[in-house]
mmCIF file of C-alpha atoms in Angstrom:
data_model
loop_
_atom_site.group_PDB
_atom_site.id
_atom_site.type_symbol
_atom_site.label_atom_id
_atom_site.label_comp_id
_atom_site.label_asym_id
_atom_site.label_seq_id
_atom_site.Cartn_x
_atom_site.Cartn_y
_atom_site.Cartn_z
ATOM 1 C CA UNK A 490 0.000 0.000 0.000
ATOM 2 C CA UNK A 491 1.318 3.429 -0.907
ATOM 3 C CA UNK A 492 2.269 5.860 1.840
ATOM 4 C CA UNK A 493 0.815 8.731 -0.272
ATOM 5 C CA UNK A 494 -2.728 10.017 -0.756
ATOM 6 C CA UNK A 495 -4.127 11.040 -4.158
ATOM 7 C CA UNK A 496 -4.841 14.798 -3.953
ATOM 8 C CA UNK A 497 -7.250 16.210 -6.509
ATOM 9 C CA UNK A 498 -5.710 18.727 -8.924
ATOM 10 C CA UNK A 499 -7.712 21.956 -9.156
ATOM 11 C CA UNK A 500 -7.217 25.476 -10.500
ATOM 12 C CA UNK A 501 -4.147 27.243 -9.130
ATOM 13 C CA UNK A 502 -2.783 23.804 -8.250
ATOM 14 C CA UNK A 503 0.585 25.240 -7.210
ATOM 15 C CA UNK A 504 -1.235 26.850 -4.279
ATOM 16 C CA UNK A 505 -4.211 24.592 -3.637
ATOM 17 C CA UNK A 506 -2.892 21.123 -4.493
ATOM 18 C CA UNK A 507 0.768 21.299 -3.520
ATOM 19 C CA UNK A 508 3.392 22.905 -1.304
ATOM 20 C CA UNK A 509 5.404 24.807 -3.849
ATOM 21 C CA UNK A 510 8.126 27.269 -2.783
ATOM 22 C CA UNK A 511 8.405 30.329 -5.015
ATOM 23 C CA UNK A 512 10.215 33.666 -4.987
ATOM 24 C CA UNK A 513 8.230 36.773 -4.179
ATOM 25 C CA UNK A 514 8.966 39.755 -6.414
ATOM 26 C CA UNK A 515 7.519 43.196 -6.872
ATOM 27 C CA UNK A 516 7.021 43.787 -10.587
ATOM 28 C CA UNK A 517 7.348 47.384 -11.763
ATOM 29 C CA UNK A 518 5.512 48.543 -14.890
ATOM 30 C CA UNK A 519 4.390 51.861 -16.306
ATOM 31 C CA UNK A 520 0.754 52.915 -15.894
ATOM 32 C CA UNK A 521 -1.079 54.888 -18.573
ATOM 33 C CA UNK A 522 -0.060 58.202 -16.974
ATOM 34 C CA UNK A 523 3.631 57.227 -17.038
ATOM 35 C CA UNK A 524 3.897 56.568 -13.309
ATOM 36 C CA UNK A 525 5.431 53.408 -11.889
ATOM 37 C CA UNK A 526 3.028 50.744 -10.662
ATOM 38 C CA UNK A 527 4.103 47.702 -8.625
ATOM 39 C CA UNK A 528 2.398 44.347 -8.110
ATOM 40 C CA UNK A 529 3.393 41.259 -6.117
ATOM 41 C CA UNK A 530 4.024 38.058 -8.073
ATOM 42 C CA UNK A 531 5.485 34.621 -7.487
ATOM 43 C CA UNK A 532 4.987 32.868 -10.822
ATOM 44 C CA UNK A 533 8.308 34.079 -12.179
ATOM 45 C CA UNK A 534 11.002 31.695 -13.394
ATOM 46 C CA UNK A 535 14.064 31.530 -15.685
ATOM 47 C CA UNK A 536 13.098 30.707 -19.282
ATOM 48 C CA UNK A 537 15.997 31.111 -21.748
ATOM 49 C CA UNK A 538 19.158 30.350 -19.797
ATOM 50 C CA UNK A 539 21.696 29.428 -22.511
ATOM 51 C CA UNK A 540 22.172 28.981 -26.237
ATOM 52 C CA UNK A 541 20.136 32.041 -27.248
ATOM 53 C CA UNK A 542 21.091 35.563 -28.263
ATOM 54 C CA UNK A 543 19.586 36.754 -24.995
ATOM 55 C CA UNK A 544 18.455 35.509 -21.600
ATOM 56 C CA UNK A 545 14.831 35.599 -20.480
ATOM 57 C CA UNK A 546 12.421 35.140 -17.609
ATOM 58 C CA UNK A 547 8.861 33.819 -17.797
ATOM 59 C CA UNK A 548 6.012 35.605 -16.005
ATOM 60 C CA UNK A 549 2.537 34.126 -15.528
ATOM 61 C CA UNK A 550 -0.174 36.645 -14.691
ATOM 62 C CA UNK A 551 -3.918 37.202 -14.660
ATOM 63 C CA UNK A 552 -4.450 38.907 -18.002
ATOM 64 C CA UNK A 553 -6.752 41.563 -16.551
ATOM 65 C CA UNK A 554 -4.265 42.584 -13.851
ATOM 66 C CA UNK A 555 -2.655 46.011 -13.886
ATOM 67 C CA UNK A 556 0.724 44.420 -14.576
ATOM 68 C CA UNK A 557 -0.506 42.371 -17.536
ATOM 69 C CA UNK A 558 -2.408 45.303 -19.003
ATOM 70 C CA UNK A 559 0.617 47.567 -18.731
ATOM 71 C CA UNK A 560 2.832 44.985 -20.441
ATOM 72 C CA UNK A 561 0.248 44.458 -23.186
ATOM 73 C CA UNK A 562 0.264 48.217 -23.706
ATOM 74 C CA UNK A 563 4.015 48.204 -24.267
ATOM 75 C CA UNK A 564 5.448 48.875 -20.820
ATOM 76 C CA UNK A 565 8.957 47.783 -19.955
ATOM 77 C CA UNK A 566 9.268 45.582 -16.861
ATOM 78 C CA UNK A 567 11.428 45.425 -13.746
ATOM 79 C CA UNK A 568 11.496 42.342 -11.512
ATOM 80 C CA UNK A 569 12.391 43.462 -7.984
ATOM 81 C CA UNK A 570 13.516 40.569 -5.759
ATOM 82 C CA UNK A 571 12.796 41.356 -2.130
ATOM 83 C CA UNK A 572 14.517 40.250 1.069
ATOM 84 C CA UNK A 573 12.836 38.387 3.910
ATOM 85 C CA UNK A 574 12.008 41.012 6.514
ATOM 86 C CA UNK A 575 8.938 40.578 8.685
ATOM 87 C CA UNK A 576 8.164 44.307 8.676
ATOM 88 C CA UNK A 577 7.697 44.211 4.887
ATOM 89 C CA UNK A 578 5.256 41.287 4.652
ATOM 90 C CA UNK A 579 2.076 43.353 4.857
ATOM 91 C CA UNK A 580 3.335 45.922 2.353
ATOM 92 C CA UNK A 581 4.269 43.236 -0.166
ATOM 93 C CA UNK A 582 0.993 41.329 0.234
ATOM 94 C CA UNK A 583 -0.972 44.569 -0.166
ATOM 95 C CA UNK A 584 0.519 45.013 -3.645
ATOM 96 C CA UNK A 585 -0.997 41.682 -4.686
ATOM 97 C CA UNK A 586 -4.622 42.560 -3.952
ATOM 98 C CA UNK A 587 -6.667 42.360 -7.192
ATOM 99 C CA UNK A 588 -9.011 45.089 -8.342
ATOM 100 C CA UNK A 589 -7.209 48.187 -7.054
ATOM 101 C CA UNK A 590 -6.163 50.803 -9.573
ATOM 102 C CA UNK A 591 -2.432 51.560 -9.895
ATOM 103 C CA UNK A 592 -3.001 54.850 -8.078
ATOM 104 C CA UNK A 593 -4.778 53.093 -5.195
ATOM 105 C CA UNK A 594 -2.023 50.483 -4.917
ATOM 106 C CA UNK A 595 0.803 52.977 -4.929
ATOM 107 C CA UNK A 596 -0.822 55.406 -2.489
ATOM 108 C CA UNK A 597 0.552 53.508 0.523
ATOM 109 C CA UNK A 598 3.356 51.686 -1.268
ATOM 110 C CA UNK A 599 5.801 51.849 1.625
ATOM 111 C CA UNK A 600 8.968 51.273 -0.418
ATOM 112 C CA UNK A 601 11.355 53.618 -2.207
ATOM 113 C CA UNK A 602 11.549 53.930 -5.991
ATOM 114 C CA UNK A 603 14.605 54.968 -7.983
ATOM 115 C CA UNK A 604 15.755 54.905 -11.599
ATOM 116 C CA UNK A 605 17.274 51.667 -12.860
ATOM 117 C CA UNK A 606 20.412 51.504 -15.005
ATOM 118 C CA UNK A 607 18.829 51.084 -18.452
ATOM 119 C CA UNK A 608 17.371 54.584 -18.533
ATOM 120 C CA UNK A 609 20.842 56.174 -18.463
ATOM 121 C CA UNK A 610 21.847 54.288 -21.615
ATOM 122 C CA UNK A 611 18.591 54.978 -23.458
ATOM 123 C CA UNK A 612 16.792 58.032 -22.001
ATOM 124 C CA UNK A 613 14.322 58.071 -24.911
ATOM 125 C CA UNK A 614 12.711 54.779 -23.851
ATOM 126 C CA UNK A 615 10.436 55.151 -20.787
ATOM 127 C CA UNK A 616 11.068 52.578 -18.092
ATOM 128 C CA UNK A 617 9.476 51.901 -14.720
ATOM 129 C CA UNK A 618 11.465 52.751 -11.641
ATOM 130 C CA UNK A 619 12.952 49.968 -9.516
ATOM 131 C CA UNK A 620 12.538 49.271 -5.791
ATOM 132 C CA UNK A 621 15.525 50.505 -3.770
ATOM 133 C CA UNK A 622 14.992 47.904 -1.046
ATOM 134 C CA UNK A 623 15.367 44.972 -3.497
ATOM 135 C CA UNK A 624 18.570 42.945 -3.304
ATOM 136 C CA UNK A 625 18.523 42.397 -7.072
ATOM 137 C CA UNK A 626 16.503 43.690 -10.007
ATOM 138 C CA UNK A 627 16.079 42.391 -13.543
ATOM 139 C CA UNK A 628 15.174 45.111 -16.034
ATOM 140 C CA UNK A 629 13.313 43.427 -18.874
ATOM 141 C CA UNK A 630 11.533 43.819 -22.201
ATOM 142 C CA UNK A 631 8.546 41.701 -23.259
ATOM 143 C CA UNK A 632 9.413 39.736 -26.412
ATOM 144 C CA UNK A 633 6.056 40.361 -28.072
ATOM 145 C CA UNK A 634 7.302 39.151 -31.478
ATOM 146 C CA UNK A 635 7.395 35.562 -30.222
ATOM 147 C CA UNK A 636 4.280 33.650 -31.296
ATOM 148 C CA UNK A 637 2.987 36.901 -32.851
ATOM 149 C CA UNK A 638 1.949 38.017 -29.380
ATOM 150 C CA UNK A 639 2.146 41.669 -30.430
ATOM 151 C CA UNK A 640 -1.314 41.060 -31.939
ATOM 152 C CA UNK A 641 -2.609 40.891 -28.355
ATOM 153 C CA UNK A 642 -1.577 44.483 -27.736
ATOM 154 C CA UNK A 643 -4.734 46.549 -27.799
ATOM 155 C CA UNK A 644 -7.181 43.626 -27.529
ATOM 156 C CA UNK A 645 -10.153 44.489 -25.338
ATOM 157 C CA UNK A 646 -11.464 42.604 -22.327
ATOM 158 C CA UNK A 647 -15.059 41.434 -22.564
ATOM 159 C CA UNK A 648 -16.935 40.863 -19.277
ATOM 160 C CA UNK A 649 -13.640 40.701 -17.412
ATOM 161 C CA UNK A 650 -11.981 38.100 -19.636
ATOM 162 C CA UNK A 651 -10.497 37.672 -23.098
ATOM 163 C CA UNK A 652 -12.236 35.766 -25.909
ATOM 164 C CA UNK A 653 -10.246 33.429 -28.200
ATOM 165 C CA UNK A 654 -7.865 33.050 -29.940
ATOM 166 C CA UNK A 655 -5.330 32.112 -27.274
ATOM 167 C CA UNK A 656 -1.593 31.637 -27.639
ATOM 168 C CA UNK A 657 0.388 28.641 -26.453
ATOM 169 C CA UNK A 658 3.248 30.248 -24.541
ATOM 170 C CA UNK A 659 3.464 34.029 -25.001
ATOM 171 C CA UNK A 660 0.749 36.678 -24.715
ATOM 172 C CA UNK A 661 -2.878 35.970 -23.818
ATOM 173 C CA UNK A 662 -2.882 32.213 -23.264
ATOM 174 C CA UNK A 663 -6.359 31.584 -21.836
ATOM 175 C CA UNK A 664 -9.616 33.249 -20.920
ATOM 176 C CA UNK A 665 -8.055 34.654 -17.758
ATOM 177 C CA UNK A 666 -4.323 34.033 -18.096
ATOM 178 C CA UNK A 667 -1.255 35.479 -19.778
ATOM 179 C CA UNK A 668 2.353 34.390 -20.218
ATOM 180 C CA UNK A 669 5.111 36.897 -20.874
ATOM 181 C CA UNK A 670 8.609 35.992 -22.053
ATOM 182 C CA UNK A 671 10.761 38.805 -20.709
ATOM 183 C CA UNK A 672 14.197 39.441 -22.172
ATOM 184 C CA UNK A 673 16.650 40.388 -19.442
ATOM 185 C CA UNK A 674 18.216 43.725 -20.391
ATOM 186 C CA UNK A 675 20.210 44.197 -17.190
ATOM 187 C CA UNK A 676 20.690 42.507 -13.826
ATOM 188 C CA UNK A 677 21.063 45.080 -11.054
ATOM 189 C CA UNK A 678 22.692 43.829 -7.861
ATOM 190 C CA UNK A 679 23.349 45.557 -4.536
ATOM 191 C CA UNK A 680 27.073 45.843 -3.886
ATOM 192 C CA UNK A 681 27.240 43.347 -1.021
ATOM 193 C CA UNK A 682 25.663 40.566 -3.069
ATOM 194 C CA UNK A 683 27.528 41.590 -6.226
ATOM 195 C CA UNK A 684 30.817 41.126 -4.361
ATOM 196 C CA UNK A 685 29.625 37.775 -3.030
ATOM 197 C CA UNK A 686 29.175 36.449 -6.578
ATOM 198 C CA UNK A 687 32.301 38.013 -8.071
ATOM 199 C CA UNK A 688 34.743 37.398 -5.218
ATOM 200 C CA UNK A 689 33.522 34.034 -3.906
ATOM 201 C CA UNK A 690 30.258 33.063 -2.266
ATOM 202 C CA UNK A 691 30.080 33.085 1.526
ATOM 203 C CA UNK A 692 27.011 32.123 3.524
ATOM 204 C CA UNK A 693 27.145 35.272 5.644
ATOM 205 C CA UNK A 694 26.875 37.441 2.527
ATOM 206 C CA UNK A 695 23.913 35.591 1.008
ATOM 207 C CA UNK A 696 20.665 37.577 0.748
ATOM 208 C CA UNK A 697 17.701 36.466 2.837
ATOM 209 C CA UNK A 698 15.549 35.551 -0.151
ATOM 210 C CA UNK A 699 11.813 36.036 0.336
ATOM 211 C CA UNK A 700 10.011 32.752 -0.399
ATOM 212 C CA UNK A 701 6.266 32.129 -0.294
ATOM 213 C CA UNK A 702 3.902 29.160 -0.602
ATOM 214 C CA UNK A 703 0.818 30.939 -1.928
ATOM 215 C CA UNK A 704 -2.742 31.482 -0.659
ATOM 216 C CA UNK A 705 -2.992 28.024 0.772
ATOM 217 C CA UNK A 706 -6.232 28.520 2.692
ATOM 218 C CA UNK A 707 -7.676 31.509 0.731
ATOM 219 C CA UNK A 708 -7.122 33.612 3.849
ATOM 220 C CA UNK A 709 -3.386 33.908 4.413
ATOM 221 C CA UNK A 710 -0.335 34.438 2.260
ATOM 222 C CA UNK A 711 2.196 31.947 3.617
ATOM 223 C CA UNK A 712 5.848 32.965 3.690
ATOM 224 C CA UNK A 713 8.669 30.561 4.524
ATOM 225 C CA UNK A 714 11.070 32.138 7.012
ATOM 226 C CA UNK A 715 14.562 31.903 5.558
ATOM 227 C CA UNK A 716 17.571 31.009 7.630
ATOM 228 C CA UNK A 717 21.281 31.160 7.003
ATOM 229 C CA UNK A 718 22.255 29.292 3.860
ATOM 230 C CA UNK A 719 24.275 26.089 4.142
ATOM 231 C CA UNK A 720 26.838 25.032 1.556
ATOM 232 C CA UNK A 721 26.761 21.360 0.512
ATOM 233 C CA UNK A 722 29.688 20.081 -1.547
ATOM 234 C CA UNK A 723 28.803 18.836 -5.001
ATOM 235 C CA UNK A 724 28.999 15.030 -5.335
ATOM 236 C CA UNK A 725 31.408 15.217 -8.291
ATOM 237 C CA UNK A 726 34.823 14.062 -7.138
ATOM 238 C CA UNK A 727 36.649 13.860 -10.445
ATOM 239 C CA UNK A 728 36.361 16.724 -12.868
ATOM 240 C CA UNK A 729 34.599 15.932 -16.129
ATOM 241 C CA UNK A 730 34.809 17.874 -19.343
ATOM 242 C CA UNK A 731 31.199 18.973 -18.948
ATOM 243 C CA UNK A 732 31.788 20.324 -15.426
ATOM 244 C CA UNK A 733 34.896 22.230 -16.515
ATOM 245 C CA UNK A 734 33.019 23.497 -19.585
ATOM 246 C CA UNK A 735 30.257 24.757 -17.301
ATOM 247 C CA UNK A 736 32.772 26.827 -15.322
ATOM 248 C CA UNK A 737 34.699 27.974 -18.391
ATOM 249 C CA UNK A 738 31.624 29.262 -20.226
ATOM 250 C CA UNK A 739 30.793 31.452 -17.244
ATOM 251 C CA UNK A 740 34.248 32.916 -16.705
ATOM 252 C CA UNK A 741 34.167 35.484 -19.512
ATOM 253 C CA UNK A 742 31.634 35.726 -22.368
ATOM 254 C CA UNK A 743 34.291 37.067 -24.759
ATOM 255 C CA UNK A 744 36.792 34.229 -24.344
ATOM 256 C CA UNK A 745 35.962 30.750 -25.666
ATOM 257 C CA UNK A 746 37.722 27.543 -24.602
ATOM 258 C CA UNK A 747 37.905 24.568 -26.979
ATOM 259 C CA UNK A 748 37.380 21.055 -25.616
ATOM 260 C CA UNK A 749 40.998 20.042 -26.166
ATOM 261 C CA UNK A 750 42.106 23.061 -24.123
ATOM 262 C CA UNK A 751 39.802 22.197 -21.233
ATOM 263 C CA UNK A 752 40.963 18.573 -21.266
ATOM 264 C CA UNK A 753 44.400 19.868 -20.306
ATOM 265 C CA UNK A 754 43.092 21.266 -16.991
ATOM 266 C CA UNK A 755 40.802 18.419 -15.908
ATOM 267 C CA UNK A 756 43.240 17.589 -13.130
ATOM 268 C CA UNK A 757 42.990 21.055 -11.581
ATOM 269 C CA UNK A 758 41.187 20.712 -8.205
ATOM 270 C CA UNK A 759 37.744 22.248 -8.281
ATOM 271 C CA UNK A 760 38.611 24.737 -5.580
ATOM 272 C CA UNK A 761 41.348 26.179 -7.790
ATOM 273 C CA UNK A 762 39.509 25.884 -11.123
ATOM 274 C CA UNK A 763 37.938 29.394 -11.092
ATOM 275 C CA UNK A 764 41.340 30.927 -10.391
ATOM 276 C CA UNK A 765 42.958 28.885 -13.157
ATOM 277 C CA UNK A 766 40.277 29.866 -15.675
ATOM 278 C CA UNK A 767 40.523 33.545 -14.731
ATOM 279 C CA UNK A 768 44.283 33.312 -15.240
ATOM 280 C CA UNK A 769 43.717 31.874 -18.719
ATOM 281 C CA UNK A 770 41.294 34.656 -19.554
ATOM 282 C CA UNK A 771 43.726 37.308 -18.319
ATOM 283 C CA UNK A 772 46.486 35.840 -20.520
ATOM 284 C CA UNK A 773 44.137 35.720 -23.513
ATOM 285 C CA UNK A 774 43.169 39.371 -23.160
ATOM 286 C CA UNK A 775 46.785 40.427 -22.749
ATOM 287 C CA UNK A 776 47.677 38.615 -25.958
ATOM 288 C CA UNK A 777 44.630 39.515 -28.047
ATOM 289 C CA UNK A 778 43.278 35.952 -28.078
ATOM 290 C CA UNK A 779 39.531 35.270 -28.162
ATOM 291 C CA UNK A 780 39.672 31.460 -28.366
ATOM 292 C CA UNK A 781 41.938 29.298 -26.221
ATOM 293 C CA UNK A 782 42.877 26.015 -27.891
ATOM 294 C CA UNK A 783 45.294 23.321 -26.764
ATOM 295 C CA UNK A 784 48.111 25.356 -28.335
ATOM 296 C CA UNK A 785 47.372 28.429 -26.211
ATOM 297 C CA UNK A 786 46.784 26.297 -23.129
ATOM 298 C CA UNK A 787 50.252 24.748 -23.549
ATOM 299 C CA UNK A 788 51.768 28.231 -23.623
ATOM 300 C CA UNK A 789 49.806 29.221 -20.509
ATOM 301 C CA UNK A 790 50.827 26.041 -18.655
ATOM 302 C CA UNK A 791 54.458 26.578 -19.617
ATOM 303 C CA UNK A 792 54.269 30.129 -18.307
ATOM 304 C CA UNK A 793 52.810 28.884 -15.007
ATOM 305 C CA UNK A 794 55.505 26.233 -14.693
ATOM 306 C CA UNK A 795 58.243 28.827 -15.138
ATOM 307 C CA UNK A 796 56.608 31.099 -12.559
ATOM 308 C CA UNK A 797 56.477 28.236 -10.054
ATOM 309 C CA UNK A 798 60.196 27.547 -10.555
ATOM 310 C CA UNK A 799 60.944 31.172 -9.821
#
């Protein structure tokens, strides 16, 4: 006999038929009057993570929401990832209440807004402000060309919902729902957490990420209290080409390593691999090289050997 019970799957199953941890973000968009409007969302996830000309996030939203309507009307988007602080719970939940106008929602917003970084590079393109209290922000653009979703821009709601046709993965996808593929234009990171990624991750410098479990009982919004992060060593004991490739491809986007080059550093202990790869990249830039092959790796290794002898 199974130790599990068969739970019926119903609408909003991620909240009603499961315990599903999700991030909680405040999504900034531009209202019709050009002001910044923010709404609370959890159905946000990475979408294009590699192999494309750009990176993207996926947002699921009620298509009649302020956020969805603003995006459908051409607004840029900012995903503001918030930290876990008890004093902010009520303010964040308040931004998720359906039916309020943008002006009503923002009247008692409780957070600080500031310009992002994209506006400085392109002042002619209006962008929503970002939340100063966020630990990271992704400034994004809706890829409305995908699946011809730009045809949904300007469609009118009828009796609170959209009539067919519906799209499969981008734009208005059902009577009440919408999916938005958001190209990531910039990732904004507070200095403390930026340094943690660039200079080596330490548990004490990890952000307290706000995680929720949804409206589980239709009365409360359940947050999971975060604690200090714990590092668990990866089970890989011997480096493989794929694991070294993973690290190499993330060292510098302008320097490519060939497989035969990476095979020459498979014996480098994992703890020293980032340093070794950064050293290879530094040599490549000094010598005007954009692709490191076995030939260049031999030169680099010879240089290291001579430095060790000294």
